[in-house]
PDB file of C-alpha atoms in Angstrom:
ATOM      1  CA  UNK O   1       0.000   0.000   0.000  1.00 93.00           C
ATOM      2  CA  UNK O   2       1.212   3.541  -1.025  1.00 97.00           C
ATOM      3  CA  UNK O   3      -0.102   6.661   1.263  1.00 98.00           C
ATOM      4  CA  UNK O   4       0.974  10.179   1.126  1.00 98.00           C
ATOM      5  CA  UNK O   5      -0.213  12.873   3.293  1.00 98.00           C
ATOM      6  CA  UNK O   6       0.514  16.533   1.673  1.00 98.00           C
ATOM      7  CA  UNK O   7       0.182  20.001   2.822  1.00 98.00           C
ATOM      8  CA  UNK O   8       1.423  23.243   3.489  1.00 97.00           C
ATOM      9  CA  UNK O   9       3.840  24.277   5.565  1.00 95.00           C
ATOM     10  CA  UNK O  10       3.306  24.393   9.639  1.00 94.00           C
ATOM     11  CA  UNK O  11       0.344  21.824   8.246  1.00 95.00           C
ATOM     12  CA  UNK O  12       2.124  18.785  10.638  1.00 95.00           C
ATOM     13  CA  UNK O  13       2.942  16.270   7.759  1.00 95.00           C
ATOM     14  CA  UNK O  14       6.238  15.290   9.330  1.00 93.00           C
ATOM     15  CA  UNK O  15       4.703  14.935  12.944  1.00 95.00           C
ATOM     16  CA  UNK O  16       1.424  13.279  11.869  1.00 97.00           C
ATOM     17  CA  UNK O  17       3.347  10.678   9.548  1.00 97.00           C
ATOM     18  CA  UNK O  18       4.994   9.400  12.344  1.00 97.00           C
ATOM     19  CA  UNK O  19       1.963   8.896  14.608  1.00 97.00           C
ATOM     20  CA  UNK O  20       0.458   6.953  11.638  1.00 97.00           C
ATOM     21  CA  UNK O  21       3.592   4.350  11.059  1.00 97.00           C
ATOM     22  CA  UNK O  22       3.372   4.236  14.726  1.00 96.00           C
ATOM     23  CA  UNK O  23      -0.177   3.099  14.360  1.00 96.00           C
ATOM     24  CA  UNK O  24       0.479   0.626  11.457  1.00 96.00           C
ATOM     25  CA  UNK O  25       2.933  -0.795  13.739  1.00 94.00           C
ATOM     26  CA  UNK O  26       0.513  -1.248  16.689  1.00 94.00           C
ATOM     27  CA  UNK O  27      -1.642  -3.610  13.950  1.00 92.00           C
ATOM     28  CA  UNK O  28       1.450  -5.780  12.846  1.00 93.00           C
ATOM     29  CA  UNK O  29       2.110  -3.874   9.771  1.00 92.00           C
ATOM     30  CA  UNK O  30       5.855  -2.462   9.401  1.00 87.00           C
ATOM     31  CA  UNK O  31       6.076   0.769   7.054  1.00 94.00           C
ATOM     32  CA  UNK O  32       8.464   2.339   5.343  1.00 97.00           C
ATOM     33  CA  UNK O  33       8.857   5.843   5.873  1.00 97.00           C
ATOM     34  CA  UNK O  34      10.145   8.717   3.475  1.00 98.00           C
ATOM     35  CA  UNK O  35       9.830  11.737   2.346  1.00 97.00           C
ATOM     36  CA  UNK O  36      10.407  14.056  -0.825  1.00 98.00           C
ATOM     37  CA  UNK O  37      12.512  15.921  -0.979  1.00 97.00           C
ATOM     38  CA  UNK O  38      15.529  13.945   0.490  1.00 97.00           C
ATOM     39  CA  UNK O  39      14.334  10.106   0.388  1.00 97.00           C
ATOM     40  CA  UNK O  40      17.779   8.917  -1.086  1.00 98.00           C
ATOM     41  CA  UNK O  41      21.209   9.904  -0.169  1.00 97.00           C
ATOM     42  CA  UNK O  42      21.442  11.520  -4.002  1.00 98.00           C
ATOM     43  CA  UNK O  43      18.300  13.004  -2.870  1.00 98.00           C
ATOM     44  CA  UNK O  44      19.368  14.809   0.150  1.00 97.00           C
ATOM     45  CA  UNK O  45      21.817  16.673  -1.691  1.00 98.00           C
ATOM     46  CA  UNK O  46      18.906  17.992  -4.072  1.00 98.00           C
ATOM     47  CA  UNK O  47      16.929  18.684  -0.709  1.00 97.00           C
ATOM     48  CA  UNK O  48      19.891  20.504   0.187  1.00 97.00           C
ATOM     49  CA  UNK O  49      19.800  23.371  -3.261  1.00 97.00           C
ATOM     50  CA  UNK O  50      15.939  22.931  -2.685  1.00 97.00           C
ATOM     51  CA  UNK O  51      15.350  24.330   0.619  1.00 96.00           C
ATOM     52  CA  UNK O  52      18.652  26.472   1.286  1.00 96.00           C
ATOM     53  CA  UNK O  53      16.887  30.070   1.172  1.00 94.00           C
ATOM     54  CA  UNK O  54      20.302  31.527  -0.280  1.00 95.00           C
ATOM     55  CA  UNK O  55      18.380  29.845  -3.493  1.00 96.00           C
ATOM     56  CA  UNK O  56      15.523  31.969  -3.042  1.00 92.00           C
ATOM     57  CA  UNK O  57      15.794  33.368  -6.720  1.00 93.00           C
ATOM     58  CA  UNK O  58      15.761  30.213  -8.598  1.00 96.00           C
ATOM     59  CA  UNK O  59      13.850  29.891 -11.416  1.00 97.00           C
ATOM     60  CA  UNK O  60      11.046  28.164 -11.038  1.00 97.00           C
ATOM     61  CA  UNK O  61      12.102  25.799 -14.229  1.00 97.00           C
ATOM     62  CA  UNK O  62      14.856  25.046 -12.496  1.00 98.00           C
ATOM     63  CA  UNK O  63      12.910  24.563  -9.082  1.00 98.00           C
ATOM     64  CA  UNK O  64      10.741  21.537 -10.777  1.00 98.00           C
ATOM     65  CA  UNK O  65      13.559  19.694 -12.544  1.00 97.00           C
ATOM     66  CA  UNK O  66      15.720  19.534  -9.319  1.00 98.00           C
ATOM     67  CA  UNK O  67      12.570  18.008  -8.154  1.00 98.00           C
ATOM     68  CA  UNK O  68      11.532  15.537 -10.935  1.00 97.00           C
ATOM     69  CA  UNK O  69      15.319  14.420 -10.574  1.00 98.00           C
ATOM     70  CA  UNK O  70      14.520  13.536  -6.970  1.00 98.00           C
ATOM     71  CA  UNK O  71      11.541  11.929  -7.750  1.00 98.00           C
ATOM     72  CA  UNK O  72      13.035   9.754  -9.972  1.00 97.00           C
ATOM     73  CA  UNK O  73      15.942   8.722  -8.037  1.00 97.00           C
ATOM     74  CA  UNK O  74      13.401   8.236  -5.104  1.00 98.00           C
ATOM     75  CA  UNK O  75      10.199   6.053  -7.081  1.00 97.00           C
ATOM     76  CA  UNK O  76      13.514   4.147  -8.887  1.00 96.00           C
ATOM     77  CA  UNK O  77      15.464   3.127  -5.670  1.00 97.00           C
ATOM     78  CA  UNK O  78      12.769   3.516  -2.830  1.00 97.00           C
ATOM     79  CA  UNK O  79       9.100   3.433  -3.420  1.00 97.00           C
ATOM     80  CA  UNK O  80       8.784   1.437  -6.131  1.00 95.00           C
ATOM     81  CA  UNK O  81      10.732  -1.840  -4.629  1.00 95.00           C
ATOM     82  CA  UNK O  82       8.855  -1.885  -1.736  1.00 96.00           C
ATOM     83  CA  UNK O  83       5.652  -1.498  -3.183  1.00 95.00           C
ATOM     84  CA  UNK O  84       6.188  -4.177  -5.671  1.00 93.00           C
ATOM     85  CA  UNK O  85       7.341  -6.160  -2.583  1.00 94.00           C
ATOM     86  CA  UNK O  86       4.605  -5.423  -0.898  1.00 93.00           C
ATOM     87  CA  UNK O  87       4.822  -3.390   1.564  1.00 95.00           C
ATOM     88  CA  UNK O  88       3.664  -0.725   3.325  1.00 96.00           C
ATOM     89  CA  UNK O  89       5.258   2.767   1.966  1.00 98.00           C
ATOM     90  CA  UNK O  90       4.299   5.986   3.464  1.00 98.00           C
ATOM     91  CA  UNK O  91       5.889   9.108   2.530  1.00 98.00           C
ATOM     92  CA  UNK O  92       5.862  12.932   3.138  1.00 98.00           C
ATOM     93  CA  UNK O  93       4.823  14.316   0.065  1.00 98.00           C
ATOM     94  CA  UNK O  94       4.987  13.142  -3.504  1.00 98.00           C
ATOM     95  CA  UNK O  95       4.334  13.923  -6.744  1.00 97.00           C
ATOM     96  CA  UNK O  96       1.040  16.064  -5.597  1.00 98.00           C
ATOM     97  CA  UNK O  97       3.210  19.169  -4.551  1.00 98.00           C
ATOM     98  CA  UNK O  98       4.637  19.395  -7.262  1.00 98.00           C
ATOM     99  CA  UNK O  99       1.763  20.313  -9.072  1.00 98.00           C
ATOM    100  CA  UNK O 100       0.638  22.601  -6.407  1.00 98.00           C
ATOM    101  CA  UNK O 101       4.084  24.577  -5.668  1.00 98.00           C
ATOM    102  CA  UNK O 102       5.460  24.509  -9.080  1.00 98.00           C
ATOM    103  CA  UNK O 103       1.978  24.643 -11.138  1.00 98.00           C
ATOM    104  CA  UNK O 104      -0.743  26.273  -9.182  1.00 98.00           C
ATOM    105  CA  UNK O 105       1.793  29.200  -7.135  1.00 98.00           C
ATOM    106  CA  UNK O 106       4.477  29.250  -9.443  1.00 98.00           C
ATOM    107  CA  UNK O 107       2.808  29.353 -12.245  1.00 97.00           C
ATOM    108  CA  UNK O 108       4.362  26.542 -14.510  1.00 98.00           C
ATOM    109  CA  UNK O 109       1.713  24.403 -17.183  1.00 97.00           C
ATOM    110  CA  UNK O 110       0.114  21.486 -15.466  1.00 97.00           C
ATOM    111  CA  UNK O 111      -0.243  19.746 -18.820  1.00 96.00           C
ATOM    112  CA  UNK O 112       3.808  19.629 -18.943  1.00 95.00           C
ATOM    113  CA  UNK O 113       4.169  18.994 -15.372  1.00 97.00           C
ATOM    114  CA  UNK O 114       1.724  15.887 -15.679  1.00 95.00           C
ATOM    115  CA  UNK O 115       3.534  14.859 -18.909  1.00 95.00           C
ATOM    116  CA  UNK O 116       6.981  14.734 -16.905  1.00 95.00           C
ATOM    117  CA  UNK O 117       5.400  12.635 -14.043  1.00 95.00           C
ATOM    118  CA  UNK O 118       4.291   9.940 -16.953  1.00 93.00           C
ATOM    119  CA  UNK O 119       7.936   9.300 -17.906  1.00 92.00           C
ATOM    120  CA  UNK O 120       9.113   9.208 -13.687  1.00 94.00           C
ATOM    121  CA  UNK O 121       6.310   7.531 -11.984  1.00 94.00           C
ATOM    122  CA  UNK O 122       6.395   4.616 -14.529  1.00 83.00           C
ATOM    123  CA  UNK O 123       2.573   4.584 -13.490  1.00 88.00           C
ATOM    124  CA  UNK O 124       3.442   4.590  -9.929  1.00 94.00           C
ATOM    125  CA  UNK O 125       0.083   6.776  -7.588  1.00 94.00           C
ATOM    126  CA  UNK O 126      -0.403   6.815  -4.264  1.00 97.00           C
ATOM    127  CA  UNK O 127      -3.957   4.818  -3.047  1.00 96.00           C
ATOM    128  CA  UNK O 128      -4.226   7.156  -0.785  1.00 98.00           C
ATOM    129  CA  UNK O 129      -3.360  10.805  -0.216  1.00 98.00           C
ATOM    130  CA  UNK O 130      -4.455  12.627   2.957  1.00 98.00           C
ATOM    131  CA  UNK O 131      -4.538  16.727   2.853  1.00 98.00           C
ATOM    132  CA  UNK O 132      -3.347  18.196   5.928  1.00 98.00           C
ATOM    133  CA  UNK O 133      -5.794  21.636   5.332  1.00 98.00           C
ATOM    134  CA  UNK O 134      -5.660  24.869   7.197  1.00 97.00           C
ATOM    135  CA  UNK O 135      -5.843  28.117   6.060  1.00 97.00           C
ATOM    136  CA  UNK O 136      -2.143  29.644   4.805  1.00 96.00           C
ATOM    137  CA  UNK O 137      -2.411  32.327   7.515  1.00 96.00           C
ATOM    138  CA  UNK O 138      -2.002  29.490  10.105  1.00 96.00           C
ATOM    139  CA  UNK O 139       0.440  27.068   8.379  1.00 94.00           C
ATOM    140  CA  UNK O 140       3.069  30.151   7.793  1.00 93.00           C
ATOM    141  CA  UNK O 141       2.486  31.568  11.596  1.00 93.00           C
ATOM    142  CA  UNK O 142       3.396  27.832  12.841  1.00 91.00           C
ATOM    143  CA  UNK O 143       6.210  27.464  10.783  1.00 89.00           C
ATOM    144  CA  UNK O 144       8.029  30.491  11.081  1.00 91.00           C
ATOM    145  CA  UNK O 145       7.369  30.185  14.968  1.00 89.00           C
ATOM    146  CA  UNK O 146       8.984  26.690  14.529  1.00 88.00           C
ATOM    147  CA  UNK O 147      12.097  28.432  12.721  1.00 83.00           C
ATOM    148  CA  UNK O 148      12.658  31.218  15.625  1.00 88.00           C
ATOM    149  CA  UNK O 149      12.065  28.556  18.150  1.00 88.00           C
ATOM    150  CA  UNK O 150      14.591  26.416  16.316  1.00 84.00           C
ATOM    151  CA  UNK O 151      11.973  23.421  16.207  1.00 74.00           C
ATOM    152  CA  UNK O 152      12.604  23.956  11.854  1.00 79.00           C
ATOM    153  CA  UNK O 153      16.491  24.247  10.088  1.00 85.00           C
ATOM    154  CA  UNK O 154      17.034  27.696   9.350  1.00 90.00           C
ATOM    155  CA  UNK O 155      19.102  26.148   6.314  1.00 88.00           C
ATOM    156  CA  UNK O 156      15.889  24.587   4.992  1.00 90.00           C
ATOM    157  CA  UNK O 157      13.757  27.633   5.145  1.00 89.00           C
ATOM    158  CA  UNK O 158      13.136  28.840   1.556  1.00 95.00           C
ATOM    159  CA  UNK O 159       9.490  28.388   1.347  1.00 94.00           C
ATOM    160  CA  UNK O 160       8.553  29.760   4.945  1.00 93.00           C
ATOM    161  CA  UNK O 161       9.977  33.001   3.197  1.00 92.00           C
ATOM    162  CA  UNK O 162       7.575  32.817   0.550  1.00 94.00           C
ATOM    163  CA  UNK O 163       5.271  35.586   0.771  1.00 95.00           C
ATOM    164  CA  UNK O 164       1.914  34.920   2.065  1.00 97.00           C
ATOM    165  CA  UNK O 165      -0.548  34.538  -1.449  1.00 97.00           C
ATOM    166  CA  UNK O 166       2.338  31.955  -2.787  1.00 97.00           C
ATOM    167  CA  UNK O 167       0.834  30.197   0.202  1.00 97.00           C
ATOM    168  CA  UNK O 168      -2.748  30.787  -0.051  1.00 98.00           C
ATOM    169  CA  UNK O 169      -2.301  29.530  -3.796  1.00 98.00           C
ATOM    170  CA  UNK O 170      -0.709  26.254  -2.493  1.00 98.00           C
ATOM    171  CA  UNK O 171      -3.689  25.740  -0.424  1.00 98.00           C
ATOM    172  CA  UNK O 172      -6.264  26.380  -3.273  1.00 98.00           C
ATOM    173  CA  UNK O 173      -4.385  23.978  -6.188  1.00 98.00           C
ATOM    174  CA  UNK O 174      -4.406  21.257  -3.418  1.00 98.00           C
ATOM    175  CA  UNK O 175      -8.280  21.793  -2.896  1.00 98.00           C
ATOM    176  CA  UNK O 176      -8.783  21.571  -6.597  1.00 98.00           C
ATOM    177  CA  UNK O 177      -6.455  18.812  -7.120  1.00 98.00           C
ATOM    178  CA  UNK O 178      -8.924  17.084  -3.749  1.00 98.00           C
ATOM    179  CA  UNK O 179     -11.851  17.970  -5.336  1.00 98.00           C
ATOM    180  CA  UNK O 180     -11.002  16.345  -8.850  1.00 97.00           C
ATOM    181  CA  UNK O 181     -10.016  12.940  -7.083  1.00 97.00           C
ATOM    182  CA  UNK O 182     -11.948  12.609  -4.345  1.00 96.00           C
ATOM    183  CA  UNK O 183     -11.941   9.103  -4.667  1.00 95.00           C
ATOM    184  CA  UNK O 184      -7.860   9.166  -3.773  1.00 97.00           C
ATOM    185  CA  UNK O 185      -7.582  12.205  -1.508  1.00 98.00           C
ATOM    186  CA  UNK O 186      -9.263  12.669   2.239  1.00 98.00           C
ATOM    187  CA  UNK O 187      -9.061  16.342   3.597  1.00 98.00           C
ATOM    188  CA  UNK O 188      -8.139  16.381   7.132  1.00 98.00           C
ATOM    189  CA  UNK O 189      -8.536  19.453   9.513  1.00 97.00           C
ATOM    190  CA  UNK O 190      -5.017  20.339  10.174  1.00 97.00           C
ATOM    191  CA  UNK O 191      -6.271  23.533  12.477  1.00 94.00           C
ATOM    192  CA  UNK O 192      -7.377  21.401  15.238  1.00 95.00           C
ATOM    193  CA  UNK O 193      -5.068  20.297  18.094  1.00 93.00           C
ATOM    194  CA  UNK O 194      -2.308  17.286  17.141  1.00 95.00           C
ATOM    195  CA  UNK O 195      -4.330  14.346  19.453  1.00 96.00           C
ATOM    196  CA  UNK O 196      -7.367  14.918  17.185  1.00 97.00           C
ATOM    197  CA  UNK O 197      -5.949  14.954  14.057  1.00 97.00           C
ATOM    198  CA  UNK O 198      -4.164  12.012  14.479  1.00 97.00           C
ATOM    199  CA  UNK O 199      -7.373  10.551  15.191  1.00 97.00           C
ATOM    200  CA  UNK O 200      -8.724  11.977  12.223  1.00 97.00           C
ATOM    201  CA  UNK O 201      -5.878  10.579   9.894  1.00 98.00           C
ATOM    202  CA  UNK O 202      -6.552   6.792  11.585  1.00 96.00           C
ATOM    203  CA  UNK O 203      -9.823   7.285  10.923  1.00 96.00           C
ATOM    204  CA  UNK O 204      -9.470   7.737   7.840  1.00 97.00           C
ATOM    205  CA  UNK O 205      -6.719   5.477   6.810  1.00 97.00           C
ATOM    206  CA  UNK O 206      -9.005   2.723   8.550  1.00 95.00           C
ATOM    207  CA  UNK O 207     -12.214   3.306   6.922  1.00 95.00           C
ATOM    208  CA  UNK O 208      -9.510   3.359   3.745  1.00 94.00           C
ATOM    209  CA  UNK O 209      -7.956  -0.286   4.470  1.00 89.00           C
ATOM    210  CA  UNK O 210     -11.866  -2.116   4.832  1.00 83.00           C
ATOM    211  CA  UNK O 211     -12.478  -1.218   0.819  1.00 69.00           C
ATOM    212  CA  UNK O 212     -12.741  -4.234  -1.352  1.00 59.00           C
ATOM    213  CA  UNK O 213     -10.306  -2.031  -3.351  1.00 57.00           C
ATOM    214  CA  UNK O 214      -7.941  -0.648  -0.845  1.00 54.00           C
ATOM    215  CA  UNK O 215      -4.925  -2.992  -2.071  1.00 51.00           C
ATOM    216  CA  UNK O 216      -5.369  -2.184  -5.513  1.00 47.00           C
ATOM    217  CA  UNK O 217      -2.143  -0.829  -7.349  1.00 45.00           C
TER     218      UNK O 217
END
């Protein structure tokens, strides 16, 4: 089984995630946890250019292909292995932000952005995506209190700096993108407090596992 849980930032992706391996692991069912980007050691050194702010003036062209390149690298040597053997891979976000921070706030096609993922995901899509939602206001506040409390890398902060509409687009393209698939996506209330979305999520990912579906590829 392949879940992702996306978001914006401050929306608890990298907290939540672990609760729900944690939960998996209560039922008898190891995961595999990763992340994008950074889920392979060539990886981490494009997570590195990525997320340094001193790259704040990249072009957003060259943004997306350091990210395809880690997505490839990752679905090649991670995701894709495990999943074919089997088991249970669940990763902080995929293939999904890209189309939200480089397509719906950067500005990029979506047509060419989809054509890219056809030749690196190999038909590779997550069963199930959960959307950690909360308004951009309250994402940014919680992250950039997490960077002056030191609870986030300062070296890793170029999207905190983002101005605040970059985020509120990056909440609206994943709405649309949940509202087109509703089938794959579940929106979870990321404003409430962290006991009762994790709740939320297991709900969710429980209801999820009972479909006569659920383990299709």
């Amino acid at each position: 089984m392949f879940i992702t849980l996306e978001g914006g930032e401050g929306a608890g992706k990298t907290t939540q995630i672990l609760h729900l391996a944690e939960w998996f692991q209560r039922r008898g069912t190891a995961c595999l946890l990763t992340r994008e980007p950074g889920g392979t050691p060539l990886g981490k050194s494009i997570r590195a250019l990525l997320l340094d702010p001193e790259n704040r003036s990249m072009a957003p062209e060259t943004e997306l292909m350091l990210y395809m390149a880690d997505r490839a690298e990752h679905v090649q040597r991670v995701i894709l292995p495990a999943v074919s053997a089997g088991r249970t891979v669940l990763c902080d976000r995929f293939f999904d932000a890209t189309l939200v921070y480089q397509g719906f706030a950067r500005g990029l096609p979506l047509d060419r952005l989809l054509q890219l993922h056809q030749l690196v995901l190999n038909g590779l899509r997550p069963q199930l995506t959960l959307l950690l939602d909360l308004p951009a206001e309250v994402g940014l506040a919680r992250a950039r209190g997490q960077l002056a409390r030191g609870a986030r890398a300062q070296a890793e902060s170029r999207f905190e700096r983002e101005e605040i509409d970059f985020h509120r687009r990056v909440r609206e393209g994943y709405l649309s993108l949940a509202r087109q698939e509703p089938g794959r996506f579940r929106i979870i209330d990321a404003g409430r407090d962290e006991e009762r979305v994790e709740a939320a999520i297991r709900a969710a990912v429980a209801a999820f596992i009972h479909r006569p579906d659920a383990s299709a590829p």
